Amino acid sequence: GQQVMQIPQYQHVQEGEDFTTYCNSSTTLSNIQWYKQRPGGHPVFLIQLVKSGEVKKQKRLTFQFGEAKKNSSLHITATQTTDVGTYFCAGLGIRKLNTGTASKLTFGTGTRLQVTL
Amino acid sequence: DAGVTQSPTHLIKTRGQQVTLRCSPKSGHDTVSWYQQALGQGPQFIFQYYEEEERQRGNFPDRFSGHQFPNYSSELNVNALLLGDSALYLCASSYGTGGREQYFGPGTRLTVT
């Protein structure tokens, strides 16, 4: 089945440094979504990328979708302590059924980010 | 506007027992997906419900079953609990099954002893 890997597993940075996490899928994706999970919390949706080569920005966060739609990255500029958490990419697979469609998110292994002053 | 709610928040069960977890989707959402998240791992897709039917299923045994009610709320049932079923169970709701963003509930922490 589809596998989604992320590197690194863990990164510890000083506040103000940049951070990047990379996501690779074993299969081509319909789209990719990114989620953030704070310690003790639940995943919170950040963004969805659909088009090959797409780049989207949210303030200090930059998301990219690879040309082959098999990889993605999240870059945070000038990290802050509020960025602490685990970042997951999730590949979307859509199946066509006789009665419509069904979708399934395959989450990556996650990158845990620690930011210290 | 309430987000996704789940109950109970914590649960302790013994091996071999059965458990039912509940989820109410965000207002306006009609699709519910369930995930299992082991400690330090990413969420693993269990199944998705839409129009009261299971639409897609992940690699979980038949001991895991679910239901969706006419008001879009959902239940996850796990029979014959194993120690390895200990995890955070997350419910996520969305509008339709076409892959829109999912809103996650706070989860139910299940411990099997």
CSV table of N, CA and C in Angstrom, one decimal, chain A residues 44-85:
chain,number,residue,atom,x,y,z
A,44,VAL,N,-4.3,19.7,13.4
A,44,VAL,CA,-5.1,20.8,12.9
A,44,VAL,C,-4.6,21.1,11.4
A,45,PHE,N,-5.6,21.2,10.6
A,45,PHE,CA,-5.3,21.4,9.1
A,45,PHE,C,-4.6,22.7,8.9
A,46,LEU,N,-3.5,22.7,8.1
A,46,LEU,CA,-2.8,23.9,7.7
A,46,LEU,C,-3.1,24.3,6.3
A,47,ILE,N,-2.9,23.4,5.4
A,47,ILE,CA,-3.1,23.7,4.0
A,47,ILE,C,-3.3,22.5,3.1
A,48,GLN,N,-3.8,22.7,1.9
A,48,GLN,CA,-3.9,21.6,0.9
A,48,GLN,C,-3.2,22.1,-0.4
A,49,LEU,N,-2.4,21.2,-1.0
A,49,LEU,CA,-1.8,21.5,-2.3
A,49,LEU,C,-2.3,20.5,-3.3
A,50,VAL,N,-2.7,21.0,-4.5
A,50,VAL,CA,-3.4,20.2,-5.5
A,50,VAL,C,-2.6,20.1,-6.8
A,51,LYS,N,-2.0,21.2,-7.2
A,51,LYS,CA,-1.3,21.2,-8.5
A,51,LYS,C,0.1,20.9,-8.4
A,52,SER,N,0.6,20.2,-9.5
A,52,SER,CA,2.0,19.9,-9.6
A,52,SER,C,2.8,21.2,-9.6
A,53,GLY,N,3.9,21.2,-8.7
A,53,GLY,CA,4.8,22.3,-8.6
A,53,GLY,C,4.2,23.5,-7.8
A,54,GLU,N,3.0,23.3,-7.2
A,54,GLU,CA,2.4,24.4,-6.5
A,54,GLU,C,3.2,24.8,-5.3
A,55,VAL,N,3.2,26.2,-5.1
A,55,VAL,CA,3.8,26.8,-3.9
A,55,VAL,C,2.8,27.7,-3.2
A,56,LYS,N,2.6,27.5,-1.9
A,56,LYS,CA,1.7,28.4,-1.2
A,56,LYS,C,2.4,28.9,0.1
A,57,LYS,N,2.0,30.1,0.5
A,57,LYS,CA,2.6,30.7,1.6
A,57,LYS,C,1.6,31.1,2.6
A,58,GLN,N,1.9,30.9,3.9
A,58,GLN,CA,1.0,31.4,5.0
A,58,GLN,C,2.0,32.0,6.0
A,59,LYS,N,2.1,33.3,5.9
A,59,LYS,CA,2.9,34.1,6.8
A,59,LYS,C,4.4,33.5,6.7
A,60,ARG,N,4.9,32.9,7.8
A,60,ARG,CA,6.3,32.4,7.8
A,60,ARG,C,6.4,31.0,7.2
A,61,LEU,N,5.2,30.4,6.8
A,61,LEU,CA,5.2,29.0,6.4
A,61,LEU,C,5.1,29.0,4.8
A,62,THR,N,6.0,28.2,4.2
A,62,THR,CA,6.0,28.0,2.8
A,62,THR,C,5.8,26.5,2.5
A,63,PHE,N,4.8,26.2,1.7
A,63,PHE,CA,4.5,24.8,1.3
A,63,PHE,C,4.8,24.6,-0.2
A,64,GLN,N,5.4,23.5,-0.5
A,64,GLN,CA,5.7,23.1,-1.9
A,64,GLN,C,5.2,21.7,-2.2
A,65,PHE,N,4.7,21.6,-3.4
A,65,PHE,CA,4.3,20.3,-3.9
A,65,PHE,C,5.1,19.9,-5.1
A,66,GLY,N,5.7,18.8,-5.1
A,66,GLY,CA,6.7,18.4,-6.2
A,66,GLY,C,6.1,18.3,-7.6
A,67,GLU,N,6.9,18.4,-8.6
A,67,GLU,CA,6.4,18.3,-10.0
A,67,GLU,C,5.8,17.0,-10.3
A,68,ALA,N,6.3,15.9,-9.7
A,68,ALA,CA,5.7,14.6,-9.9
A,68,ALA,C,4.6,14.2,-9.0
A,69,LYS,N,4.3,15.2,-8.1
A,69,LYS,CA,3.2,15.0,-7.1
A,69,LYS,C,3.5,13.8,-6.2
A,70,LYS,N,4.7,13.6,-5.9
A,70,LYS,CA,5.1,12.5,-5.0
A,70,LYS,C,5.9,13.0,-3.8
A,71,ASN,N,6.2,14.3,-3.8
A,71,ASN,CA,6.9,14.8,-2.6
A,71,ASN,C,6.4,16.2,-2.3
A,72,SER,N,6.7,16.7,-1.1
A,72,SER,CA,6.3,18.0,-0.7
A,72,SER,C,7.2,18.4,0.4
A,73,SER,N,7.2,19.7,0.7
A,73,SER,CA,8.0,20.3,1.8
A,73,SER,C,7.3,21.4,2.5
A,74,LEU,N,7.7,21.6,3.7
A,74,LEU,CA,7.2,22.7,4.5
A,74,LEU,C,8.4,23.4,5.1
A,75,HIS,N,8.5,24.7,4.9
A,75,HIS,CA,9.6,25.5,5.4
A,75,HIS,C,9.0,26.6,6.3
A,76,ILE,N,9.6,26.7,7.5
A,76,ILE,CA,9.2,27.8,8.4
A,76,ILE,C,10.4,28.7,8.5
A,77,THR,N,10.2,30.0,8.3
A,77,THR,CA,11.2,31.0,8.4
A,77,THR,C,11.1,31.6,9.8
A,78,ALA,N,12.3,31.8,10.4
A,78,ALA,CA,12.4,32.4,11.7
A,78,ALA,C,11.4,31.8,12.7
A,79,THR,N,11.7,30.6,13.1
A,79,THR,CA,10.8,29.9,14.0
A,79,THR,C,10.5,30.7,15.3
A,80,GLN,N,9.4,30.4,15.8
A,80,GLN,CA,9.0,31.0,17.1
A,80,GLN,C,8.6,29.8,18.0
A,81,THR,N,8.5,30.1,19.3
A,81,THR,CA,8.2,29.0,20.3
A,81,THR,C,6.7,28.5,20.0
A,82,THR,N,5.9,29.3,19.4
A,82,THR,CA,4.6,28.9,19.1
A,82,THR,C,4.5,27.8,17.9
A,83,ASP,N,5.7,27.6,17.2
A,83,ASP,CA,5.7,26.7,16.2
A,83,ASP,C,6.0,25.2,16.7
A,84,VAL,N,6.2,25.1,17.9
A,84,VAL,CA,6.5,23.8,18.5
A,84,VAL,C,5.3,22.8,18.2
A,85,GLY,N,5.6,21.6,17.8
A,85,GLY,CA,4.6,20.6,17.6
A,85,GLY,C,5.1,19.6,16.6
